[in-house]
Amino acid sequence: MDSVPALDEPLKKTLGGTTAKVMAEHLDLHTVGDLLHHYPRRYAERGELTQLADLPLDEHATVVAQVADARVLRFNNGKGQRLEVTLTDGSGRLQLVFFGKSIYHHQKELLPGRRGMFSGKVGMFRNIRQLSHPAYEMLGKDSGADAVEAWANQLIPLYPACAQMESWKIAKTIDLVLASMEATGWQEIADPLPPALREGRGLTDLPDAFRKVHRPRTKADIAEARDRLKWDEAFVLQVALARRRFADTQLPAIARRPVPGGLLDAFDAKLPFTLTDGQQKVSKEIFDDLATEHPMHRLLQGEVGSGKTMVALRAMLAVVDAGGQAAMLAPTEVLAQQHHRSITEMMGELAEGGMLGGAEQGTKVVLLTGSMGMPARRQALLDLVTGEAGIVIGTHALIEDKVQFHDLGLVVVDEQHRFGVEQRDALRSKGKQPPHLLVMTATPIPRTVAMTVFGDLETSVLDQLPAGRSPIATHVVPAKDKPHFLARAWERVREEVENGHQAYVVCPRIGDDEDDPKGGRKKAAAADEDPEKRPPLAVLEIAEQIAAGPLKGLRVEVLHGRMQPDDKDDVMRRFSAGEVDVLVATTVIEVGVNVPNATAMVIMDADRFGVSQLHQLRGRVGRGSAPGLCLLVSEMHEASPARARLSAVAATLDGFELSRIDLEQRREGDVLGQAQSGVRSSLRMLAVIDDEEVIVAAREEAVAVVNDDPELRRLPELRTALDALLDKEREQYLDKG
């Protein structure tokens, strides 16, 4: 195993420098292994024409289709010429267009009746889908009908491609690589699956899987290759996570058991409601973990408003009862202040330990943020180091070197996806021994994603909403097609305010000096025709427009991340107190902001937000007894993918269902992919949405392997695959969850 596996060989050795450079720059493929793991997106068959009618707009696509007709047209008073070619597949039509001197060459190639592969970015012109100057390769062009027959039973792999490297060029490079592998007998391919597992599950070997996925003779070949390659990804990933969980069980921690008659019991006794069954079940899971002598690592996920903060607070009180301190890390100052306010309100005199009027068994709850004044900050730091404060709620300021704890027993991380592994570890390192860790997220995560992305954490789910929460009606407002719908949206906001309620208006951008003041207006004017090209709508502009226009006379205020912390807090306090009718904000209100009297939300340029983010934002309304209303304003064309996304959000309040849709749209490869980690995704074949059985089985196998051989000494091939798959950056990403 000391020799470099063939899969690690740079592509330029096999393909030459120019091709290798394009592959590296545009497809992020650098080695032979990268290329072999660049699997076909799908396979075209002769006789099976792609559904042209379903081609996604603005995506790079490859189709197999037949030329219906081709004609040269003149424009610009006869000075210019263009070639228009119509492709057909029986379901729809696609137009190709070429300009310039090359049109006659293309006209000779693109004869009616001939079939070919065509590749380019799908656009729309006069309501017809169009490829402008596509790359193409005719099928059977050398010997007419005979060559087409030669394709008769062949499955044509169509690869994820780009403008600089079309699908069929990728296919040719893979042919070269496969040929060189065959010549060496695939000698140095390290197979990550232990032989016993491979044979027990009836999986083919790795060289065979590569052959069959890239050059299948039958559909059965593809299925066999996919079964095997999915197992590689799932198993290696689950081994990495199982090793992390195993390592965590070897760490020491102080068991923190609740004390009868302590702070927790006193808190429970004064609660004006009973906990839901879900809250009780999840609390028991957490208390069981806290009672062990190795650190808890638990993910608590639950819908917006399912009562996660209550569960976390009870865990923190149990730790304080047991002599420790608890720290809650929030991603923004607005959220840290909100948590501090709501926790001190819930605890009442129990949050005033050591103060006049404080309860005997109370503790001190302190806030620590970067913008606090020096005296308050000094006092907070003193309360932490002496142990006077049992609970601290703060932002990244908690992580600074100056912050020291008397005995940190529990770290609660709110909205985990906002924090990096370094920040989480920096806070955990402040304990005398590793503290227990509870991670909370209001973004519902499908079970398989939790097992894949958060696989180093045990998972608890809160899927019950507390009694008294109201349903939220959601509607898409097509502002461009039907301007009167937008006017009606503002009327609805006014009606809610007249009924004694309040409203949010959310915009994607802050405005003013955020972008170039000279270019901004021009860009906006030029983009009137195309909503995608104009800058996103801004808080400051929209607030000004509605206060002077449709919402004139209402008390309109703004809230965004560039405001001074005191100003932010002041606006939130006044909004909470009902002194502001309409709050125009950025996504700073996305998590944790709790104003039960706010019943309506208008989200401007809603298509600029992701599915999960829209669901999070919507969760800010309907938090009291009155029903909530969420209006998603969009100028996008009805047939666009962005509008389909908004319709999905309007159609369901089920966060888990929406998280599946979100995942399908972002593609599973993104789970460990560039959008989140900056590292090439390791999930290429595995669909975390569809392959639940494989993931669950791989997790079981991985646990058995790691428990038996934690260092994988007897499985050097698996160790090699682990190193290749989980380079340092990706390993850190897994740590972050």
XYZ file of C-alpha atoms in Angstrom:
737
model
C 0.000 0.000 0.000
C 3.024 2.328 -0.045
C 2.793 2.975 -3.804
C 0.554 5.840 -4.935
C -2.787 4.349 -6.013
C -3.516 4.806 -9.713
C -6.598 6.821 -8.764
C -4.320 9.553 -7.370
C -2.462 10.027 -10.657
C -2.810 13.569 -12.086
C -4.991 13.698 -15.214
C -2.331 15.482 -17.269
C -0.276 12.266 -17.355
C -3.069 10.475 -19.218
C -4.892 13.266 -21.041
C -2.260 15.927 -21.676
C -1.925 19.385 -20.159
C -4.573 21.349 -22.097
C -7.489 18.964 -21.477
C -6.402 18.423 -17.856
C -6.363 22.204 -17.305
C -9.941 22.620 -18.591
C -11.082 19.671 -16.452
C -9.455 21.163 -13.346
C -10.666 24.733 -13.866
C -14.223 24.105 -15.011
C -15.212 20.721 -13.564
C -12.914 20.535 -10.519
C -11.509 17.187 -11.738
C -7.800 16.766 -11.024
C -6.935 13.066 -10.798
C -7.810 9.818 -12.536
C -9.999 8.985 -9.534
C -11.876 12.299 -9.835
C -12.643 11.559 -13.481
C -13.732 7.954 -12.849
C -16.018 9.235 -10.090
C -17.534 11.811 -12.475
C -20.519 9.632 -13.283
C -23.026 10.061 -16.130
C -26.015 12.179 -15.102
C -28.197 9.870 -17.186
C -28.077 7.714 -20.315
C -29.736 8.400 -23.663
C -30.920 5.519 -25.806
C -31.381 5.413 -29.523
C -35.106 5.543 -30.082
C -35.581 7.400 -26.819
C -35.652 11.124 -27.504
C -35.151 13.491 -24.577
C -38.259 15.336 -23.419
C -37.392 18.672 -24.960
C -40.473 20.268 -23.423
C -39.078 19.679 -19.924
C -35.641 21.218 -20.415
C -34.787 23.453 -17.436
C -34.191 27.106 -18.300
C -30.742 28.607 -17.680
C -29.079 25.227 -17.206
C -26.415 23.618 -19.342
C -28.112 20.644 -21.019
C -27.258 17.899 -23.493
C -30.027 16.408 -25.628
C -30.295 13.681 -28.242
C -32.789 14.816 -30.889
C -33.697 14.889 -34.569
C -33.437 17.842 -36.949
C -36.931 18.775 -38.193
C -35.957 21.723 -40.381
C -33.218 24.323 -40.927
C -33.476 27.736 -42.570
C -31.303 30.817 -43.105
C -33.065 34.085 -42.250
C -31.985 37.663 -42.904
C -32.324 40.525 -40.402
C -31.163 44.137 -39.933
C -32.381 45.099 -43.460
C -30.623 42.132 -45.019
C -27.199 42.942 -43.534
C -27.212 40.076 -41.036
C -27.980 36.375 -41.394
C -28.837 33.656 -38.911
C -29.444 29.935 -39.163
C -32.466 28.631 -37.253
C -32.713 24.871 -36.752
C -35.709 23.138 -35.173
C -35.138 19.914 -33.221
C -37.967 17.597 -32.273
C -38.539 14.589 -30.077
C -42.294 14.080 -30.341
C -42.944 15.837 -27.004
C -41.771 19.307 -27.850
C -39.476 21.444 -29.919
C -36.142 23.132 -29.331
C -34.621 25.802 -31.527
C -30.920 26.127 -32.316
C -29.641 29.470 -33.570
C -26.281 30.301 -35.206
C -24.935 33.673 -36.406
C -21.922 34.716 -38.484
C -19.947 33.190 -41.322
C -20.097 29.637 -40.007
C -23.835 29.226 -40.628
C -23.391 27.512 -44.032
C -21.031 24.927 -42.522
C -23.654 24.174 -39.855
C -26.417 24.066 -42.480
C -24.558 21.278 -44.357
C -24.276 19.252 -41.134
C -27.737 19.853 -39.718
C -29.876 18.217 -42.398
C -33.540 17.400 -41.690
C -33.966 13.789 -40.521
C -30.467 13.498 -39.002
C -29.990 12.856 -35.298
C -27.337 14.273 -33.045
C -26.255 15.251 -29.569
C -26.618 18.972 -28.868
C -25.221 20.810 -25.879
C -25.628 24.347 -24.586
C -27.347 26.655 -22.107
C -31.121 26.601 -22.425
C -32.621 30.044 -23.007
C -36.073 31.330 -23.980
C -36.813 33.473 -27.049
C -40.396 34.358 -28.012
C -41.671 31.587 -25.720
C -39.597 28.912 -27.511
C -36.744 27.127 -25.720
C -33.493 27.832 -27.511
C -29.797 26.903 -27.572
C -27.621 29.662 -28.992
C -24.469 28.446 -30.812
C -24.608 24.973 -29.224
C -21.810 22.430 -29.515
C -23.033 19.288 -31.264
C -22.000 15.948 -32.689
C -24.109 14.171 -35.300
C -24.812 10.506 -34.780
C -23.875 8.259 -37.664
C -22.838 11.126 -39.916
C -20.137 9.105 -41.698
C -22.220 6.289 -43.095
C -25.805 7.474 -42.817
C -28.431 4.977 -41.754
C -25.945 2.130 -41.134
C -24.092 4.106 -38.477
C -27.372 5.049 -36.787
C -28.207 1.341 -36.632
C -24.812 0.741 -35.010
C -26.032 2.948 -32.173
C -29.206 0.867 -31.955
C -28.596 -0.843 -28.619
C -26.024 1.501 -27.193
C -26.621 3.516 -24.036
C -25.088 6.963 -24.501
C -23.716 8.363 -21.210
C -24.560 12.039 -20.711
C -22.171 13.659 -18.211
C -22.484 16.776 -16.071
C -20.685 19.142 -18.448
C -19.835 22.772 -19.066
C -19.460 25.065 -22.069
C -15.705 24.358 -22.300
C -16.048 20.563 -22.061
C -19.141 18.962 -23.570
C -20.516 15.614 -22.489
C -19.139 13.652 -25.444
C -15.631 15.088 -24.936
C -15.769 13.915 -21.314
C -16.854 10.492 -22.598
C -13.773 10.346 -24.848
C -11.400 11.229 -21.993
C -12.987 8.505 -19.857
C -12.446 6.021 -22.712
C -8.735 6.906 -22.632
C -8.528 6.468 -18.844
C -10.430 3.161 -18.905
C -8.134 1.876 -21.669
C -4.991 2.744 -19.675
C -6.461 1.090 -16.549
C -7.257 -2.069 -18.527
C -3.687 -2.106 -19.859
C -2.282 -2.237 -16.308
C -4.901 -4.737 -15.172
C -6.323 -2.252 -12.631
C -3.437 -3.355 -10.423
C -3.181 -0.494 -8.004
C -6.854 0.196 -7.383
C -7.446 0.090 -3.625
C -10.922 -1.279 -2.958
C -12.346 0.422 0.165
C -14.998 -2.216 0.905
C -13.801 -5.095 3.130
C -14.058 -8.351 1.097
C -16.450 -9.921 3.627
C -18.841 -6.972 3.333
C -18.640 -6.926 -0.463
C -19.295 -10.636 -0.789
C -21.958 -10.668 1.935
C -23.908 -7.933 0.141
C -23.338 -9.411 -3.340
C -21.605 -6.273 -4.644
C -19.397 -6.250 -7.754
C -15.694 -5.290 -7.498
C -14.522 -1.703 -8.091
C -12.987 -2.038 -11.613
C -16.158 -3.763 -12.798
C -18.293 -0.986 -11.289
C -16.269 1.681 -13.140
C -16.588 -0.213 -16.442
C -20.310 -0.701 -16.064
C -21.186 2.821 -14.956
C -19.260 4.467 -17.815
C -19.710 1.905 -20.611
C -22.856 -0.081 -19.826
C -24.112 -2.648 -22.291
C -27.468 -2.965 -20.538
C -29.553 -1.163 -17.944
C -28.757 -4.013 -15.551
C -25.069 -3.021 -15.826
C -25.926 0.513 -14.697
C -27.987 -0.729 -11.739
C -25.191 -3.100 -10.633
C -22.549 -0.352 -10.851
C -24.701 2.144 -8.990
C -25.454 -0.303 -6.173
C -21.743 -0.805 -5.657
C -20.654 2.842 -5.969
C -23.375 4.062 -3.607
C -22.057 1.621 -1.013
C -18.527 3.026 -1.377
C -19.706 6.547 -0.609
C -22.099 5.635 2.181
C -19.728 3.217 3.896
C -16.566 5.343 3.820
C -18.513 8.362 5.079
C -20.193 6.386 7.869
C -16.816 4.906 8.911
C -15.444 8.450 9.278
C -18.423 9.428 11.426
C -18.338 6.197 13.462
C -14.654 6.807 14.233
C -15.491 10.309 15.432
C -18.299 9.028 17.667
C -15.993 6.292 18.989
C -13.272 8.860 19.780
C -15.843 10.994 21.628
C -16.844 8.060 23.848
C -13.206 7.794 24.941
C -13.171 11.387 26.262
C -13.839 11.980 29.964
C -16.639 14.273 31.133
C -18.264 15.129 34.438
C -21.716 13.535 34.822
C -24.307 16.247 35.498
C -27.419 14.858 37.192
C -30.365 17.078 38.233
C -30.653 17.634 41.995
C -34.122 17.030 43.550
C -35.594 20.235 44.957
C -33.145 22.378 42.973
C -33.411 25.059 40.320
C -35.001 22.749 37.702
C -37.784 21.622 40.029
C -38.462 25.216 41.075
C -38.623 26.275 37.413
C -40.945 23.404 36.442
C -43.240 24.250 39.370
C -43.813 27.796 38.116
C -44.439 26.904 34.442
C -47.936 28.091 33.438
C -48.341 25.141 31.013
C -47.393 21.491 30.752
C -44.611 20.354 28.451
C -45.663 18.533 25.270
C -45.041 14.772 25.072
C -42.276 15.538 22.580
C -40.547 17.964 24.942
C -40.699 15.435 27.787
C -39.317 12.605 25.615
C -36.453 14.737 24.258
C -35.647 16.099 27.749
C -35.304 12.526 29.027
C -32.860 11.685 26.179
C -30.794 14.759 27.078
C -30.825 14.114 30.855
C -29.755 10.486 30.252
C -26.798 11.762 28.187
C -25.854 14.388 30.790
C -25.695 11.666 33.458
C -22.872 9.791 31.663
C -19.139 10.266 32.127
C -18.365 10.993 28.499
C -19.545 14.141 26.687
C -23.048 14.305 25.253
C -23.084 15.151 21.526
C -26.721 15.649 20.635
C -28.527 17.436 17.803
C -31.935 18.823 18.757
C -33.946 19.618 15.668
C -37.467 20.900 15.610
C -39.843 23.099 13.707
C -39.867 26.829 14.307
C -41.768 27.323 17.574
C -41.720 23.680 18.688
C -40.247 24.680 22.050
C -36.537 23.897 21.581
C -35.464 26.836 23.762
C -37.555 25.469 26.637
C -35.886 22.033 26.330
C -32.410 23.624 26.169
C -33.133 25.856 29.167
C -34.206 22.876 31.296
C -30.957 21.093 30.351
C -28.979 24.196 31.367
C -30.807 24.401 34.713
C -30.057 20.707 35.395
C -26.342 21.383 34.805
C -26.420 24.411 37.140
C -28.108 22.210 39.774
C -25.208 19.768 39.384
C -22.659 22.514 40.124
C -21.704 23.406 36.533
C -22.248 26.352 34.206
C -24.031 26.436 30.854
C -23.240 28.613 27.824
C -25.577 29.269 24.916
C -23.905 30.412 21.686
C -26.165 32.404 19.296
C -25.201 33.485 15.746
C -26.272 37.160 15.999
C -26.520 39.866 18.666
C -30.254 40.280 17.959
C -30.778 36.580 18.674
C -28.500 36.533 21.746
C -30.419 39.489 23.210
C -33.745 37.838 22.347
C -32.698 34.578 24.058
C -31.445 36.465 27.110
C -34.701 38.409 27.346
C -36.970 35.374 26.929
C -34.934 33.133 29.296
C -34.833 35.740 32.090
C -38.589 36.325 31.606
C -39.314 32.562 31.779
C -37.159 32.157 34.906
C -38.372 35.283 36.708
C -36.836 35.562 40.196
C -34.877 32.316 39.543
C -32.655 34.360 37.175
C -31.747 36.802 39.949
C -29.532 34.588 42.121
C -27.595 36.622 44.687
C -29.671 39.717 43.995
C -32.274 41.441 46.169
C -35.618 39.734 45.574
C -33.919 36.805 43.808
C -34.988 33.255 44.641
C -32.891 31.340 47.157
C -31.981 28.560 44.723
C -31.705 31.005 41.783
C -28.661 31.708 39.620
C -27.449 34.644 37.584
C -28.139 34.746 33.821
C -25.683 37.019 32.001
C -25.429 38.304 28.431
C -22.066 38.680 26.684
C -21.822 40.303 23.237
C -19.100 42.180 21.396
C -20.819 45.564 21.589
C -21.486 45.684 25.352
C -20.099 48.637 27.280
C -16.913 48.024 29.295
C -18.443 48.087 32.820
C -21.207 45.579 31.938
C -18.702 43.396 30.120
C -16.269 43.424 33.046
C -19.053 42.416 35.441
C -20.203 39.582 33.131
C -16.637 38.204 32.844
C -16.276 38.364 36.639
C -19.598 36.531 37.162
C -18.405 33.749 34.822
C -14.973 33.198 36.356
C -16.322 33.184 39.948
C -19.235 30.876 39.067
C -21.759 33.512 40.196
C -23.434 33.239 36.758
C -24.762 29.764 36.106
C -25.975 30.619 32.603
C -24.370 32.838 29.944
C -25.902 33.677 26.601
C -23.682 35.262 24.005
C -22.331 35.584 20.495
C -18.810 34.867 19.221
C -17.660 37.123 22.085
C -17.923 34.024 24.332
C -15.041 32.440 22.432
C -12.456 35.164 23.139
C -9.390 34.271 25.227
C -10.394 36.663 28.019
C -13.561 34.651 28.741
C -12.992 32.097 31.505
C -15.486 29.869 33.276
C -15.525 28.566 36.826
C -16.768 25.125 35.605
C -18.280 24.924 32.121
C -20.536 21.851 31.983
C -22.778 22.352 28.924
C -22.481 24.204 25.608
C -25.716 24.856 23.688
C -25.163 25.962 20.084
C -28.172 27.622 18.448
C -28.521 27.384 14.667
C -25.461 25.154 14.291
C -25.010 25.774 10.554
C -23.871 29.359 11.313
C -20.806 28.216 13.252
C -17.524 26.657 12.205
C -15.789 23.775 13.920
C -13.067 26.090 15.226
C -15.607 28.251 17.062
C -17.385 25.265 18.575
C -14.124 23.734 19.728
C -12.809 27.035 21.108
C -15.827 27.259 23.418
C -15.655 23.587 24.401
C -11.969 23.974 25.301
C -12.952 26.374 28.107
C -14.187 23.452 30.243
C -11.879 21.740 32.769
C -12.968 18.550 31.021
C -14.838 18.427 27.692
C -18.309 19.869 28.389
C -21.522 18.270 27.135
C -22.744 19.636 23.785
C -26.299 20.289 22.598
C -26.712 21.609 19.057
C -30.073 23.119 18.066
C -31.469 23.781 14.622
C -34.872 24.973 13.440
C -34.106 23.783 9.905
C -35.810 20.408 9.650
C -33.355 17.808 8.391
C -34.467 14.540 6.786
C -33.303 11.497 8.779
C -30.766 10.370 6.189
C -29.232 13.844 5.973
C -28.932 13.933 9.748
C -27.130 10.551 9.533
C -24.881 11.837 6.745
C -24.095 15.428 7.668
C -24.630 15.395 11.435
C -23.544 11.772 11.768
C -21.260 12.459 14.716
C -24.260 13.619 16.784
C -27.121 11.628 18.267
C -30.398 13.132 17.040
C -33.528 14.209 18.912
C -36.542 15.532 16.992
C -39.310 17.822 18.268
C -42.116 17.529 15.746
C -45.083 18.621 17.874
C -46.124 22.261 18.042
C -47.133 23.527 21.509
C -50.858 24.141 22.044
C -52.102 27.575 21.030
C -49.954 27.997 17.902
C -51.952 29.106 14.857
C -51.782 27.949 11.237
C -50.061 30.164 8.645
C -51.631 30.754 5.212
C -49.006 31.306 2.491
C -49.637 32.768 -0.988
C -47.413 33.662 -3.964
C -47.917 37.252 -5.187
C -46.884 37.546 -8.898
C -46.006 41.256 -8.806
C -44.962 41.562 -12.472
C -47.794 39.590 -14.107
C -50.516 40.903 -11.768
C -49.559 44.256 -10.161
C -53.024 44.506 -8.519
C -52.087 41.441 -6.420
C -49.227 43.437 -4.851
C -51.587 46.352 -4.150
C -53.938 43.871 -2.452
C -50.993 42.500 -0.390
C -50.391 45.968 1.086
C -54.138 46.299 1.772
C -53.998 43.007 3.725
C -51.100 44.356 5.821
C -53.138 47.488 6.601
C -56.147 45.323 7.562
C -54.000 43.266 9.981
C -52.714 46.463 11.624
C -56.247 47.900 11.863
C -57.231 44.668 13.673
C -54.591 45.422 16.303
C -51.806 43.222 14.871
C -48.338 43.896 13.412
C -46.442 42.888 10.268
C -42.958 42.174 8.918
C -41.705 43.118 5.456
C -38.521 41.217 4.539
C -36.050 42.287 1.828
C -32.862 40.504 0.651
C -30.644 43.609 0.858
C -30.070 46.601 3.160
C -29.559 49.331 0.548
C -27.844 52.779 0.467
C -24.012 52.542 0.508
C -24.111 48.760 0.309
C -23.519 48.933 -3.412
C -22.041 51.456 -5.840
C -24.406 54.451 -5.630
C -23.564 55.534 -9.188
C -24.171 52.154 -10.797
C -27.085 50.962 -8.680
C -29.854 53.137 -10.154
C -28.670 52.608 -13.740
C -28.527 48.864 -13.185
C -32.020 48.890 -11.707
C -33.362 50.841 -14.685
C -31.630 48.615 -17.222
C -32.983 45.561 -15.497
C -36.640 46.592 -15.552
C -37.151 44.022 -18.273
C -35.441 41.202 -16.382
C -35.974 40.890 -12.599
C -32.960 38.576 -12.325
C -30.580 41.279 -13.562
C -31.626 44.077 -11.209
C -30.182 44.296 -7.700
C -32.379 42.645 -5.041
C -34.925 44.934 -3.369
C -33.559 46.788 -0.344
C -34.909 47.483 3.150
C -34.210 51.233 3.092
C -35.852 51.818 -0.310
C -38.916 49.639 0.349
C -39.459 51.172 3.807
C -39.412 54.653 2.247
C -41.775 53.617 -0.574
C -44.416 51.930 1.578
C -44.337 54.569 4.329
C -45.042 57.256 1.722
C -47.382 55.070 -0.359
C -49.597 52.064 0.412
C -48.897 52.028 4.191
C -48.931 55.799 4.721
C -49.945 56.700 8.268
C -48.700 53.420 9.794
C -45.671 53.339 12.107
C -42.965 51.819 9.838
C -39.440 51.089 11.170
C -36.356 49.328 9.773
C -34.068 46.647 11.236
C -30.849 45.366 9.647
C -27.382 44.096 10.516
C -25.534 47.384 9.969
C -27.444 49.248 12.697
C -25.807 49.902 16.067
C -26.634 47.092 18.557
C -28.449 49.511 20.905
C -30.562 50.793 18.013
C -31.395 47.230 16.933
C -32.390 46.315 20.452
C -34.469 49.476 20.783
C -36.396 48.746 17.555
C -37.006 45.120 18.595
C -38.203 46.214 22.058
C -40.622 48.744 20.573
C -41.870 46.229 17.995
C -42.368 43.648 20.778
C -44.234 46.274 22.839
C -46.591 47.045 19.923
C -45.217 50.557 19.352
C -44.236 49.740 15.730
C -46.845 48.544 13.192
C -44.619 47.348 10.356
C -40.991 46.218 10.676
C -39.039 46.271 7.383
C -36.042 44.003 7.905
C -33.404 41.772 6.368
C -33.116 38.135 7.441
C -31.822 39.230 10.879
C -35.327 38.238 11.996
C -34.953 34.730 10.520
C -34.388 32.874 13.767
C -35.467 33.354 17.335
C -37.401 36.622 17.085
C -40.650 36.067 18.973
C -43.491 38.611 18.713
C -46.823 36.759 19.128
C -48.817 39.805 17.982
C -47.122 39.830 14.532
C -49.522 38.057 12.161
C -48.477 39.077 8.629
C -45.245 38.873 6.656
C -44.527 40.124 3.136
C -41.298 38.737 1.652
C -40.078 40.880 -1.256
C -38.078 39.155 -4.041
C -38.966 35.887 -2.298
C -37.326 33.930 -5.140
C -33.920 35.177 -3.898
C -34.261 33.044 -0.734
C -33.903 29.287 -0.324
C -36.822 27.018 0.580
C -35.645 26.385 4.152
C -34.955 30.091 4.688
C -38.464 31.045 3.540
C -39.885 28.450 5.930
C -37.779 29.878 8.763
C -38.894 33.433 8.020
C -42.544 32.418 7.796
C -42.228 30.887 11.277
C -42.010 34.412 12.741
C -45.773 34.924 12.258
C -48.726 32.999 13.700
C -46.903 32.624 17.016
C -49.943 33.729 19.026
C -53.623 32.840 18.938
C -54.401 34.755 15.699
C -53.745 33.006 12.347
C -50.637 34.005 10.387
C -50.362 35.220 6.799
C -47.223 35.034 4.634
C -47.100 36.632 1.166
C -44.233 35.663 -1.169
C -43.749 38.492 -3.676
C -41.945 37.589 -6.906
C -41.425 39.095 -10.342
C -40.205 35.823 -11.832
C -41.873 34.166 -14.818
C -44.515 31.593 -13.845
C -42.635 28.742 -15.594
C -39.306 29.466 -13.845
C -37.752 27.050 -11.290
C -37.736 29.918 -8.750
C -41.529 30.234 -8.945
C -41.907 26.448 -8.604
C -39.884 26.716 -5.380
C -42.224 29.403 -4.021
C -45.291 27.341 -4.911
C -43.805 24.432 -2.943
C -43.405 26.643 0.140
C -46.979 27.940 -0.245
C -48.314 24.383 -0.567
C -47.121 22.949 2.768
C -46.238 23.933 6.338
C -44.342 20.664 6.844
C -40.701 21.670 7.309
C -39.444 18.127 6.770
C -41.247 17.916 3.430
C -39.791 21.301 2.430
C -36.299 20.248 3.465
C -36.627 17.279 1.095
C -37.683 19.600 -1.738
C -34.833 21.981 -0.894
C -32.367 19.121 -0.949
C -33.665 17.761 -4.254
C -33.369 21.204 -5.829
C -29.890 21.892 -4.479
C -28.948 18.316 -5.452
C -27.675 15.863 -2.923
C -24.077 16.401 -3.980
C -24.290 19.709 -2.182
C -24.722 18.060 1.209
C -20.945 17.990 1.547
C -20.456 20.200 -1.443
C -19.123 23.533 -2.514
C -22.081 25.619 -1.415
C -21.361 24.720 2.177
C -17.790 23.575 2.596
C -15.828 24.898 -0.353
C -14.647 21.351 -0.921
C -15.641 19.122 -3.809
C -18.537 16.937 -2.799
C -17.824 13.329 -1.963
C -21.425 12.320 -2.626
C -21.745 11.732 -6.335
C -23.788 8.570 -6.648
C -25.505 8.462 -3.280
C -28.827 10.307 -3.134
C -29.334 11.134 0.523
C -33.039 11.537 -0.120
C -33.643 8.224 -1.929
C -30.994 5.874 -0.582
C -32.138 5.603 3.007
C -31.721 1.810 3.093
C -28.103 1.997 1.915
C -27.241 4.742 4.415
C -28.845 2.927 7.350
C -27.157 -0.387 6.433
C -23.798 1.320 5.820
C -24.013 2.973 9.233
C -24.577 -0.417 10.918
C -21.659 -2.006 9.027
C -19.419 0.988 9.801
C -20.180 0.832 13.538
C -19.350 -2.902 13.593
C -16.058 -2.353 11.718
C -14.963 0.589 13.921
C -15.890 -1.114 17.202
C -13.854 -4.130 16.114
C -10.863 -2.203 14.736
C -10.977 1.555 15.601
C -7.658 2.323 13.879
C -8.567 0.196 10.801
C -5.190 -1.532 11.092
C -6.539 -4.658 9.400
C -8.173 -2.669 6.587
C -5.410 -0.566 4.946
C -7.448 -0.091 1.725
C -10.288 1.411 3.706
C -7.828 3.734 5.476
C -6.465 4.848 2.086
C -9.995 5.525 0.806
C -10.791 7.420 3.985
C -7.737 9.648 3.507
C -8.660 10.279 -0.123
C -12.323 10.953 0.546
C -11.962 12.922 3.747
C -9.117 15.312 3.225
C -8.553 17.680 6.130
C -10.974 20.377 4.958
C -13.833 17.981 4.382
C -13.159 16.289 7.684
C -13.501 19.666 9.381
C -16.717 20.237 7.491
C -18.088 16.979 8.839
C -17.089 18.177 12.286
C -19.075 21.337 11.771
C -22.128 19.428 10.663
